[in-house]
Short mmCIF file of N, CA and C in Angstrom, two decimals:
data_model
loop_
_atom_site.label_atom_id
_atom_site.label_comp_id
_atom_site.label_asym_id
_atom_site.label_seq_id
_atom_site.Cartn_x
_atom_site.Cartn_y
_atom_site.Cartn_z
N MET A 1 -20.20 -10.65 14.92
CA MET A 1 -21.60 -10.97 15.88
C MET A 1 -20.89 -11.44 16.89
N LYS A 2 -19.64 -11.91 17.43
CA LYS A 2 -19.82 -11.78 19.05
C LYS A 2 -19.63 -10.39 18.96
N ASN A 3 -18.92 -9.05 18.83
CA ASN A 3 -18.67 -7.78 19.04
C ASN A 3 -20.66 -7.00 18.84
N ARG A 4 -21.21 -7.90 17.91
CA ARG A 4 -22.83 -6.82 18.22
C ARG A 4 -23.19 -7.53 19.57
N VAL A 5 -23.21 -9.33 19.48
CA VAL A 5 -23.96 -9.37 20.79
C VAL A 5 -23.76 -8.80 21.71
N PHE A 6 -22.42 -8.90 22.25
CA PHE A 6 -21.68 -8.03 23.62
C PHE A 6 -22.22 -6.68 22.97
N ALA A 7 -21.91 -5.78 22.16
CA ALA A 7 -22.80 -3.92 22.32
C ALA A 7 -24.32 -4.21 22.95
N LEU A 8 -24.94 -4.99 22.68
CA LEU A 8 -26.05 -5.03 22.49
C LEU A 8 -26.58 -5.32 23.79
N THR A 9 -25.98 -6.60 24.14
CA THR A 9 -25.64 -6.91 25.76
C THR A 9 -25.04 -6.11 26.91
N MET A 10 -24.31 -5.33 26.46
CA MET A 10 -23.62 -3.72 27.30
C MET A 10 -24.91 -2.77 27.23
N THR A 11 -25.40 -2.27 25.75
CA THR A 11 -26.73 -1.77 25.66
C THR A 11 -27.76 -2.21 26.91
N VAL A 12 -28.28 -3.02 27.06
CA VAL A 12 -29.13 -3.71 27.83
C VAL A 12 -29.03 -3.43 29.62
N VAL A 13 -27.54 -4.32 29.57
CA VAL A 13 -27.32 -3.44 30.94
C VAL A 13 -27.85 -2.58 31.82
N VAL A 14 -27.23 -1.30 30.61
CA VAL A 14 -27.24 0.34 30.89
C VAL A 14 -28.15 0.66 30.88
N LEU A 15 -28.88 0.17 30.10
CA LEU A 15 -30.62 1.06 30.34
C LEU A 15 -31.06 0.42 31.20
N THR A 16 -31.10 -0.96 31.40
CA THR A 16 -32.04 -1.45 32.81
C THR A 16 -31.23 -0.94 34.06
N ALA A 17 -30.17 -0.33 33.84
CA ALA A 17 -29.17 0.35 35.43
C ALA A 17 -29.76 1.74 34.94
N CYS A 18 -30.13 2.38 34.42
CA CYS A 18 -30.55 3.68 34.19
C CYS A 18 -32.12 3.64 34.53
N SER A 19 -32.58 2.51 34.37
CA SER A 19 -34.61 3.18 34.08
C SER A 19 -34.78 3.66 35.85
N GLY A 20 -34.30 3.67 36.88
CA GLY A 20 -34.80 3.87 38.06
C GLY A 20 -35.52 3.20 38.24
N ARG A 21 -35.29 2.32 38.28
CA ARG A 21 -36.57 0.77 39.05
C ARG A 21 -35.17 -0.03 40.30
N ASP A 22 -36.12 -0.01 41.43
CA ASP A 22 -35.32 -0.68 42.13
C ASP A 22 -35.23 -2.26 41.61
N SER A 23 -34.67 -3.02 42.36
CA SER A 23 -34.51 -4.41 42.14
C SER A 23 -35.87 -4.70 41.84
N ASP A 24 -37.41 -4.66 42.88
CA ASP A 24 -38.57 -5.39 43.32
C ASP A 24 -38.96 -4.91 41.87
N GLY A 25 -38.50 -3.88 41.26
CA GLY A 25 -39.71 -2.96 40.21
C GLY A 25 -39.96 -1.58 40.92
N THR A 26 -40.17 -1.55 42.13
CA THR A 26 -40.52 -0.68 42.29
C THR A 26 -39.67 0.88 41.19
N ALA A 27 -39.98 1.52 41.08
CA ALA A 27 -39.77 2.80 40.52
C ALA A 27 -39.83 4.14 41.29
N CYS A 28 -38.20 5.04 41.55
CA CYS A 28 -38.41 6.16 42.14
C CYS A 28 -38.97 7.45 41.40
N LYS A 29 -40.51 7.97 41.64
CA LYS A 29 -40.73 9.42 40.80
C LYS A 29 -39.69 10.04 40.51
N GLU A 30 -39.39 10.61 42.51
CA GLU A 30 -39.02 11.70 42.50
C GLU A 30 -37.85 12.19 43.67
N ASP A 31 -37.09 12.52 43.34
CA ASP A 31 -35.52 12.92 45.36
C ASP A 31 -36.30 13.57 46.16
N TYR A 32 -35.75 13.60 46.55
CA TYR A 32 -36.75 14.37 47.87
C TYR A 32 -35.62 14.71 49.13
N TRP A 33 -35.29 15.99 49.16
CA TRP A 33 -34.51 16.45 49.92
C TRP A 33 -34.65 17.86 50.79
N ASN A 34 -34.59 17.90 52.18
CA ASN A 34 -35.02 19.13 52.32
C ASN A 34 -33.37 19.52 53.16
N GLY A 35 -32.12 19.06 53.13
CA GLY A 35 -31.44 19.75 53.72
C GLY A 35 -30.49 18.74 54.94
N VAL A 36 -32.13 18.09 55.41
CA VAL A 36 -31.44 17.67 56.39
C VAL A 36 -31.79 16.06 56.07
N PHE A 37 -32.33 15.79 55.18
CA PHE A 37 -33.17 14.23 54.96
C PHE A 37 -33.88 13.99 53.73
N GLY A 38 -33.73 13.18 52.95
CA GLY A 38 -33.94 12.70 51.54
C GLY A 38 -33.86 11.57 50.93
N THR A 39 -34.39 11.19 50.61
CA THR A 39 -35.17 9.64 50.29
C THR A 39 -35.57 10.11 48.65
N CYS A 40 -36.04 8.91 47.99
CA CYS A 40 -36.19 8.84 47.06
C CYS A 40 -38.33 8.08 47.36
N LEU A 41 -38.76 8.92 46.65
CA LEU A 41 -40.51 9.11 46.65
C LEU A 41 -41.04 8.02 44.96
N PRO A 42 -41.49 7.25 44.99
CA PRO A 42 -42.13 6.34 44.31
C PRO A 42 -43.03 7.19 43.39
N SER A 43 -44.09 6.50 42.88
CA SER A 43 -44.73 7.39 41.71
C SER A 43 -46.04 7.55 43.24
N ASP A 44 -47.00 8.44 43.39
CA ASP A 44 -48.26 8.79 43.93
C ASP A 44 -47.62 8.71 45.51
N TRP A 45 -47.06 8.99 45.99
CA TRP A 45 -45.93 9.38 46.89
C TRP A 45 -46.20 11.09 47.05
N VAL A 46 -46.79 11.71 47.80
CA VAL A 46 -46.42 12.85 48.27
C VAL A 46 -45.32 13.44 49.34
N VAL A 47 -45.10 15.04 49.16
CA VAL A 47 -45.00 15.39 51.07
C VAL A 47 -46.20 16.22 51.03
N ILE A 48 -46.28 15.91 53.05
CA ILE A 48 -47.08 16.27 53.46
C ILE A 48 -46.79 17.86 54.37
N ASP A 49 -47.10 19.01 53.74
CA ASP A 49 -46.62 20.21 54.79
C ASP A 49 -46.17 20.23 55.50
N ALA A 50 -45.35 21.19 56.81
CA ALA A 50 -45.43 21.06 57.51
C ALA A 50 -46.90 21.77 58.24
N GLU A 51 -47.22 22.75 57.78
CA GLU A 51 -48.80 23.27 57.98
C GLU A 51 -49.59 22.69 58.45
N THR A 52 -49.49 21.10 57.17
CA THR A 52 -50.82 19.93 57.84
C THR A 52 -50.43 19.17 58.65
N LEU A 53 -49.72 18.97 59.03
CA LEU A 53 -48.53 18.56 60.54
C LEU A 53 -48.98 18.46 61.03
N ARG A 54 -48.41 20.13 61.42
CA ARG A 54 -48.98 20.63 63.23
C ARG A 54 -50.17 20.80 63.10
N GLN A 55 -51.51 20.84 61.47
CA GLN A 55 -52.75 20.71 62.30
C GLN A 55 -53.43 20.15 62.14
N ARG A 56 -52.91 18.87 62.13
CA ARG A 56 -53.17 17.71 62.29
C ARG A 56 -52.45 16.47 63.94
N GLY A 57 -51.64 17.53 64.91
CA GLY A 57 -51.47 17.33 65.76
C GLY A 57 -50.13 16.76 65.62
N VAL A 58 -49.40 16.12 64.55
CA VAL A 58 -48.33 15.58 64.30
C VAL A 58 -47.22 16.10 65.81
N PRO A 59 -46.33 15.88 66.26
CA PRO A 59 -45.41 15.72 67.32
C PRO A 59 -44.19 16.81 66.48
N GLN A 60 -43.55 17.73 67.54
CA GLN A 60 -42.88 18.66 66.87
C GLN A 60 -41.45 17.66 66.71
N ASP A 61 -41.07 16.90 66.86
CA ASP A 61 -39.73 16.31 66.18
C ASP A 61 -40.36 15.83 65.20
N THR A 62 -41.78 15.69 64.67
CA THR A 62 -41.51 15.50 62.86
C THR A 62 -40.77 15.97 62.18
N ILE A 63 -39.80 15.50 61.29
CA ILE A 63 -39.44 17.02 59.92
C ILE A 63 -39.80 16.78 58.86
N VAL A 64 -40.57 15.87 58.62
CA VAL A 64 -41.33 15.35 57.06
C VAL A 64 -42.21 14.02 56.98
N ALA A 65 -42.96 14.39 55.63
CA ALA A 65 -44.31 13.06 56.15
C ALA A 65 -44.50 13.05 54.93
N PHE A 66 -44.40 11.57 54.36
CA PHE A 66 -44.77 11.81 52.78
C PHE A 66 -46.20 10.62 53.09
N GLN A 67 -47.39 10.89 52.27
CA GLN A 67 -48.18 9.81 52.07
C GLN A 67 -48.72 9.49 50.70
N SER A 68 -49.57 7.76 50.44
CA SER A 68 -49.74 7.43 49.33
C SER A 68 -51.25 8.55 48.76
N THR A 69 -50.90 8.78 48.03
CA THR A 69 -52.21 9.75 46.89
C THR A 69 -53.19 8.49 46.97
N ILE A 70 -52.96 7.17 47.64
CA ILE A 70 -53.95 6.52 46.84
C ILE A 70 -54.08 5.45 48.03
N PRO A 71 -55.90 5.56 48.48
CA PRO A 71 -56.09 4.74 49.95
C PRO A 71 -55.96 3.11 49.91
N LEU A 72 -55.85 2.96 51.18
CA LEU A 72 -56.22 1.52 50.70
C LEU A 72 -57.31 0.84 52.35
N SER A 73 -58.03 -0.02 52.15
CA SER A 73 -58.86 -0.31 53.17
C SER A 73 -59.12 1.21 53.73
N GLY A 74 -59.21 2.21 52.54
CA GLY A 74 -59.77 3.53 54.04
C GLY A 74 -58.56 4.72 54.85
N GLN A 75 -57.55 4.02 54.45
CA GLN A 75 -56.66 4.87 55.22
C GLN A 75 -55.38 4.61 53.68
N PHE A 76 -54.31 6.10 54.05
CA PHE A 76 -53.99 6.96 53.36
C PHE A 76 -51.91 6.84 53.63
N PRO A 77 -52.00 4.89 53.58
CA PRO A 77 -50.62 4.83 53.54
C PRO A 77 -50.05 6.37 53.91
N THR A 78 -48.56 6.06 54.94
CA THR A 78 -47.66 7.08 55.14
C THR A 78 -46.45 7.08 56.69
N VAL A 79 -45.46 7.76 55.49
CA VAL A 79 -44.21 7.67 56.23
C VAL A 79 -44.03 9.03 57.39
N THR A 80 -43.53 8.58 58.32
CA THR A 80 -42.97 9.56 58.76
C THR A 80 -41.61 10.02 59.62
N VAL A 81 -40.64 10.63 59.43
CA VAL A 81 -39.95 11.20 60.05
C VAL A 81 -39.49 11.51 60.98
N THR A 82 -38.55 11.68 62.05
CA THR A 82 -38.88 12.10 63.01
C THR A 82 -36.65 11.97 63.71
N ARG A 83 -36.49 13.24 64.46
CA ARG A 83 -35.33 13.42 65.17
C ARG A 83 -35.37 13.74 66.05
N GLU A 84 -34.20 13.55 66.99
CA GLU A 84 -34.32 14.02 68.50
C GLU A 84 -32.69 14.00 68.48
N VAL A 85 -32.17 14.57 69.50
CA VAL A 85 -31.10 14.96 69.73
C VAL A 85 -30.32 13.58 70.57
N LEU A 86 -29.37 13.46 70.66
CA LEU A 86 -28.71 12.70 71.62
C LEU A 86 -28.48 13.18 72.79
N ALA A 87 -28.26 12.30 73.55
CA ALA A 87 -27.45 12.52 75.06
C ALA A 87 -26.10 12.84 75.32
N ASN A 88 -26.51 10.54 74.68
CA ASN A 88 -25.02 9.89 74.02
C ASN A 88 -24.67 9.57 73.09
N VAL A 89 -23.34 9.43 73.14
CA VAL A 89 -23.29 8.61 70.97
C VAL A 89 -23.97 7.62 71.59
N VAL A 90 -24.24 6.95 70.55
CA VAL A 90 -24.81 5.78 70.68
C VAL A 90 -24.82 5.22 69.33
N SER A 91 -25.00 3.99 68.81
CA SER A 91 -23.87 2.91 67.18
C SER A 91 -25.81 3.52 66.75
N PRO A 92 -25.70 3.17 65.60
CA PRO A 92 -26.93 2.71 65.14
C PRO A 92 -27.33 2.43 65.24
N GLN A 93 -26.88 0.53 64.81
CA GLN A 93 -27.78 -0.10 65.95
C GLN A 93 -27.92 -0.26 67.35
N VAL A 94 -27.08 0.36 68.02
CA VAL A 94 -28.34 0.48 69.53
C VAL A 94 -29.04 1.00 69.35
N TYR A 95 -29.02 2.32 68.38
CA TYR A 95 -30.49 3.02 68.72
C TYR A 95 -30.99 2.14 68.42
N SER A 96 -31.15 1.74 66.85
CA SER A 96 -32.43 0.76 66.39
C SER A 96 -32.74 -0.24 67.59
N GLU A 97 -31.94 -0.71 68.31
CA GLU A 97 -32.54 -1.81 68.99
C GLU A 97 -33.16 -1.16 69.77
N ALA A 98 -33.04 -0.10 71.29
CA ALA A 98 -33.74 1.07 71.82
C ALA A 98 -35.12 0.94 71.00
N SER A 99 -34.97 1.24 69.47
CA SER A 99 -36.24 2.03 69.24
C SER A 99 -37.15 0.17 68.73
N VAL A 100 -36.86 -0.20 68.49
CA VAL A 100 -37.29 -2.17 68.78
C VAL A 100 -38.71 -2.36 70.63
N ARG A 101 -37.50 -2.30 71.34
CA ARG A 101 -38.03 -1.87 72.79
C ARG A 101 -39.24 -0.88 72.81
N ALA A 102 -38.83 0.01 72.67
CA ALA A 102 -39.59 1.00 72.37
C ALA A 102 -40.85 1.09 72.04
N VAL A 103 -41.75 0.64 71.15
CA VAL A 103 -42.58 0.44 70.71
C VAL A 103 -43.48 -0.81 70.96
N THR A 104 -42.69 -2.07 72.26
CA THR A 104 -43.19 -3.02 71.93
C THR A 104 -44.10 -3.05 73.57
N VAL A 105 -44.81 -1.54 73.61
CA VAL A 105 -45.54 -1.55 75.14
C VAL A 105 -47.00 -0.60 74.36
N LEU A 106 -46.59 -0.02 73.10
CA LEU A 106 -47.90 0.14 72.24
C LEU A 106 -49.65 -1.08 72.61
N PRO A 107 -50.82 -0.86 72.63
CA PRO A 107 -51.62 -1.63 72.44
C PRO A 107 -51.45 -2.25 71.08
N GLY A 108 -51.61 -3.50 71.70
CA GLY A 108 -52.26 -5.12 70.61
C GLY A 108 -50.50 -5.41 69.65
N TYR A 109 -49.79 -4.42 70.29
CA TYR A 109 -48.38 -4.50 69.55
C TYR A 109 -48.74 -6.26 69.62
N GLU A 110 -47.41 -6.29 68.62
CA GLU A 110 -46.99 -8.48 67.58
C GLU A 110 -46.50 -7.71 67.28
N GLU A 111 -45.20 -8.01 66.86
CA GLU A 111 -43.88 -8.31 66.03
C GLU A 111 -44.59 -8.90 64.72
N LEU A 112 -44.76 -8.88 63.52
CA LEU A 112 -44.00 -9.53 62.50
C LEU A 112 -43.25 -9.95 61.91
N ASP A 113 -42.01 -9.05 62.00
CA ASP A 113 -40.72 -9.88 61.46
C ASP A 113 -40.18 -8.49 61.35
N THR A 114 -38.40 -9.11 61.70
CA THR A 114 -37.55 -8.29 61.80
C THR A 114 -35.90 -8.46 61.07
N ARG A 115 -35.34 -7.71 60.57
CA ARG A 115 -34.53 -8.17 59.40
C ARG A 115 -33.50 -6.89 59.16
N ASP A 116 -32.75 -6.80 58.86
CA ASP A 116 -31.08 -6.30 58.78
C ASP A 116 -31.68 -5.51 57.52
N LEU A 117 -31.38 -4.25 57.18
CA LEU A 117 -31.64 -3.44 56.52
C LEU A 117 -30.51 -2.24 56.36
N ARG A 118 -30.55 -1.61 55.37
CA ARG A 118 -28.69 -0.19 55.25
C ARG A 118 -29.43 1.04 55.07
N VAL A 119 -29.23 1.26 55.64
CA VAL A 119 -29.93 3.31 55.96
C VAL A 119 -29.01 3.79 55.91
N ALA A 120 -28.91 4.27 55.51
CA ALA A 120 -27.90 5.99 55.10
C ALA A 120 -26.33 4.98 54.85
N GLU A 121 -25.93 3.66 54.63
CA GLU A 121 -25.21 3.02 54.36
C GLU A 121 -24.79 2.70 55.87
N GLU A 122 -25.42 2.22 56.48
CA GLU A 122 -25.59 1.65 58.18
C GLU A 122 -26.46 1.15 57.98
N LYS A 123 -25.72 -0.38 59.15
CA LYS A 123 -26.66 -1.95 59.27
C LYS A 123 -27.70 -1.44 60.67
N VAL A 124 -29.10 -1.29 59.88
CA VAL A 124 -30.28 -1.63 61.16
C VAL A 124 -30.81 -2.55 60.75
N LYS A 125 -31.95 -2.64 62.17
CA LYS A 125 -32.81 -3.33 61.50
C LYS A 125 -33.82 -2.88 61.64
N LEU A 126 -35.30 -3.72 60.33
CA LEU A 126 -36.17 -3.06 60.52
C LEU A 126 -37.48 -3.66 60.96
N HIS A 127 -37.31 -3.44 61.79
CA HIS A 127 -39.05 -3.56 62.44
C HIS A 127 -40.56 -3.30 61.69
N VAL A 128 -41.00 -4.34 61.46
CA VAL A 128 -42.34 -5.13 61.34
C VAL A 128 -43.36 -5.75 62.45
N PHE A 129 -43.84 -4.58 62.12
CA PHE A 129 -44.96 -4.73 63.59
C PHE A 129 -46.16 -4.31 63.21
N LYS A 130 -46.93 -4.65 64.31
CA LYS A 130 -48.88 -4.29 64.43
C LYS A 130 -49.04 -3.97 65.11
N ALA A 131 -49.54 -3.06 65.93
CA ALA A 131 -49.77 -2.12 66.83
C ALA A 131 -51.70 -1.72 67.03
N GLN A 132 -51.92 -1.38 67.64
CA GLN A 132 -53.00 0.23 67.77
C GLN A 132 -52.00 1.23 68.15
N PRO A 133 -52.26 2.33 67.66
CA PRO A 133 -51.94 3.67 68.27
C PRO A 133 -52.21 4.01 69.11
N THR A 134 -54.50 4.42 69.55
CA THR A 134 -55.16 5.15 70.26
C THR A 134 -55.95 3.43 70.07
N ALA A 135 -57.00 3.86 71.20
CA ALA A 135 -57.95 3.32 71.58
C ALA A 135 -59.07 3.01 70.78
N ASP A 136 -58.92 4.72 69.82
CA ASP A 136 -60.38 4.56 68.65
C ASP A 136 -59.90 4.89 67.38
N GLU A 137 -58.12 4.77 67.00
CA GLU A 137 -57.98 4.26 65.53
C GLU A 137 -57.73 2.50 65.73
N PRO A 138 -57.55 1.43 63.83
CA PRO A 138 -57.94 0.93 63.97
C PRO A 138 -55.98 0.02 63.93
N LEU A 139 -55.83 -1.22 64.20
CA LEU A 139 -55.10 -1.89 64.63
C LEU A 139 -54.44 -1.37 62.99
N ARG A 140 -52.55 -1.40 62.86
CA ARG A 140 -52.54 -0.85 61.85
C ARG A 140 -51.48 -1.97 61.30
N ARG A 141 -50.30 -2.06 60.72
CA ARG A 141 -48.66 -2.85 60.67
C ARG A 141 -48.02 -1.15 60.19
N PHE A 142 -47.02 -1.98 61.09
CA PHE A 142 -45.86 -0.75 60.93
C PHE A 142 -44.61 -1.15 60.21
N TYR A 143 -43.49 -0.03 59.61
CA TYR A 143 -42.49 -0.77 58.98
C TYR A 143 -41.25 0.66 59.81
N GLN A 144 -40.59 0.21 60.86
CA GLN A 144 -40.07 1.26 61.30
C GLN A 144 -38.41 0.92 61.38
N VAL A 145 -37.50 1.91 61.13
CA VAL A 145 -36.32 1.59 60.85
C VAL A 145 -35.36 3.01 61.54
N SER A 146 -34.12 2.74 62.48
CA SER A 146 -33.94 4.14 63.74
C SER A 146 -32.17 4.22 63.05
N THR A 147 -32.10 4.81 62.93
CA THR A 147 -30.48 4.86 63.09
C THR A 147 -29.85 6.71 63.84
N VAL A 148 -28.58 6.72 63.49
CA VAL A 148 -27.83 7.24 64.23
C VAL A 148 -26.99 8.29 63.05
N SER A 149 -27.18 9.75 63.21
CA SER A 149 -26.37 10.72 62.44
C SER A 149 -26.47 12.02 63.34
N ASP A 150 -24.73 12.20 62.81
CA ASP A 150 -24.41 13.66 63.48
C ASP A 150 -25.22 13.34 64.62
N GLY A 151 -24.78 12.86 66.14
CA GLY A 151 -25.88 12.94 66.99
C GLY A 151 -26.81 13.38 66.95
N MET A 152 -27.48 13.11 66.23
CA MET A 152 -28.92 12.78 66.13
C MET A 152 -29.62 11.56 65.82
N GLY A 153 -30.48 11.23 66.75
CA GLY A 153 -31.12 10.20 66.46
C GLY A 153 -32.74 10.23 65.64
N TYR A 154 -32.64 9.46 64.32
CA TYR A 154 -33.29 9.39 63.22
C TYR A 154 -34.51 7.87 63.62
N SER A 155 -35.90 8.29 63.16
CA SER A 155 -36.45 7.41 62.77
C SER A 155 -38.07 6.91 62.07
N ILE A 156 -37.47 6.22 61.46
CA ILE A 156 -38.74 6.78 59.45
C ILE A 156 -39.42 5.53 59.67
N THR A 157 -40.87 5.71 59.89
CA THR A 157 -41.85 4.99 60.30
C THR A 157 -43.24 5.00 59.57
N ALA A 158 -43.61 3.68 58.91
CA ALA A 158 -44.19 3.72 58.06
C ALA A 158 -45.21 3.22 58.79
N THR A 159 -46.85 4.04 57.74
CA THR A 159 -48.27 2.76 58.31
C THR A 159 -48.95 2.86 57.38
N THR A 160 -49.28 1.89 57.39
CA THR A 160 -50.22 0.84 56.76
C THR A 160 -51.55 0.71 56.85
N PRO A 161 -52.38 -0.25 56.55
CA PRO A 161 -52.79 -0.95 56.88
C PRO A 161 -52.36 -2.35 57.36
N VAL A 162 -53.08 -3.25 58.29
CA VAL A 162 -52.95 -4.52 58.43
C VAL A 162 -52.07 -5.32 57.49
N SER A 163 -53.25 -5.57 56.26
CA SER A 163 -52.94 -6.29 54.96
C SER A 163 -52.21 -5.42 54.02
N VAL A 164 -51.38 -5.99 53.93
CA VAL A 164 -50.55 -4.88 52.47
C VAL A 164 -50.04 -6.38 51.24
N GLU A 165 -50.66 -5.12 49.76
CA GLU A 165 -49.86 -5.60 48.96
C GLU A 165 -48.46 -5.89 49.10
N ALA A 166 -48.18 -6.25 48.01
CA ALA A 166 -46.16 -6.63 47.91
C ALA A 166 -45.90 -4.97 47.32
N ASP A 167 -46.61 -4.66 46.13
CA ASP A 167 -46.19 -3.08 45.98
C ASP A 167 -46.55 -2.48 46.20
N LEU A 168 -46.89 -2.14 47.23
CA LEU A 168 -47.34 -0.87 48.27
C LEU A 168 -46.12 -1.13 49.36
N GLU A 169 -45.94 -2.44 49.65
CA GLU A 169 -44.86 -2.97 50.62
C GLU A 169 -43.05 -3.03 50.19
N ASN A 170 -42.96 -2.73 48.57
CA ASN A 170 -41.77 -2.36 48.48
C ASN A 170 -42.13 -1.24 48.14
N GLN A 171 -42.90 0.26 47.69
CA GLN A 171 -43.01 1.73 48.35
C GLN A 171 -42.76 1.92 49.09
N VAL A 172 -42.83 1.52 50.05
CA VAL A 172 -42.32 1.51 51.80
C VAL A 172 -41.01 1.27 52.04
N LEU A 173 -40.84 0.33 52.03
CA LEU A 173 -39.32 -0.05 51.65
C LEU A 173 -37.94 0.75 51.21
N LEU A 174 -38.58 0.92 49.79
CA LEU A 174 -38.43 2.02 48.65
C LEU A 174 -37.96 2.81 49.46
N ILE A 175 -38.72 3.80 50.13
CA ILE A 175 -38.77 5.25 51.50
C ILE A 175 -37.85 4.94 52.45
N LEU A 176 -37.64 3.90 53.07
CA LEU A 176 -36.56 3.36 53.90
C LEU A 176 -35.29 3.12 53.52
N ARG A 177 -34.66 2.44 52.70
CA ARG A 177 -34.06 2.28 52.57
C ARG A 177 -33.31 3.44 51.20
N GLU A 178 -33.31 4.61 51.01
CA GLU A 178 -33.32 5.07 50.15
C GLU A 178 -33.15 6.70 50.79
N SER A 179 -32.76 6.56 52.45
CA SER A 179 -33.37 7.39 53.14
C SER A 179 -31.71 7.88 53.29
N VAL A 180 -31.61 8.74 53.74
CA VAL A 180 -30.30 9.97 53.35
C VAL A 180 -30.31 10.66 54.57
N PHE A 181 -29.01 11.75 54.90
CA PHE A 181 -29.26 12.49 56.09
C PHE A 181 -27.56 13.63 55.93
N ALA A 182 -28.18 14.83 56.09
CA ALA A 182 -27.06 16.15 55.95
C ALA A 182 -25.62 15.95 55.37
N GLU A 183 -24.78 14.95 56.39
CA GLU A 183 -23.51 14.70 56.69
C GLU A 183 -23.13 13.40 55.57
N LYS A 184 -23.97 12.38 55.54
CA LYS A 184 -24.16 11.21 54.51
C LYS A 184 -24.06 12.24 53.44
N ALA A 185 -25.01 12.97 53.16
CA ALA A 185 -25.38 13.64 51.83
C ALA A 185 -24.34 14.25 51.57
N ALA A 186 -23.74 15.43 51.96
CA ALA A 186 -22.17 15.59 51.36
C ALA A 186 -21.15 15.21 51.42
N ALA A 187 -21.07 14.01 52.31
CA ALA A 187 -19.42 13.05 51.37
C ALA A 187 -19.52 12.62 50.03
N GLN A 188 -20.84 11.62 50.39
CA GLN A 188 -20.68 10.97 48.90
C GLN A 188 -21.19 12.15 47.77
N LYS A 189 -20.92 13.14 47.81
CA LYS A 189 -20.64 14.39 46.99
C LYS A 189 -19.31 15.02 46.77
N GLU A 190 -18.47 14.49 47.94
CA GLU A 190 -17.34 14.60 48.07
C GLU A 190 -15.96 13.71 47.01
#
């Protein structure tokens, strides 16, 4: 009897571990990798192609963007990934803190939360704030993490309506948390 209970318990543990669900219940539907950046996309999130990004006037330093196919308050939550060459060697923590300071000048800026988050095996700050990107756009909520990998600075920024439900926030956090970069991914394969 003890052996059956143990076997049943182990089966449940293995099935739970392999279910593709994050600890908050958010499922990874699809792995994304473009040779430089990768992450996990939940259901109802798609990759925005480069041509669409350029037509929308997105800066050239944006290497990829993802968007929810489900609108919330008339907006489609979006995650963008930008990359810049760093002139000096800086730690992920220093770059993360500099990125937090950089957005404090946005109109309507208000910090909502900061907490530690692991991105590509580095401890950085998750910075949650609201701001109005331009005068003709509504106030929005942002989730931003910034880190350094192989001499490049990366910022991963999610934009949502100011009020979000836990499900959407968990999807955004999954994308941020699962982010990896080329040399980190290569090291993981070795």
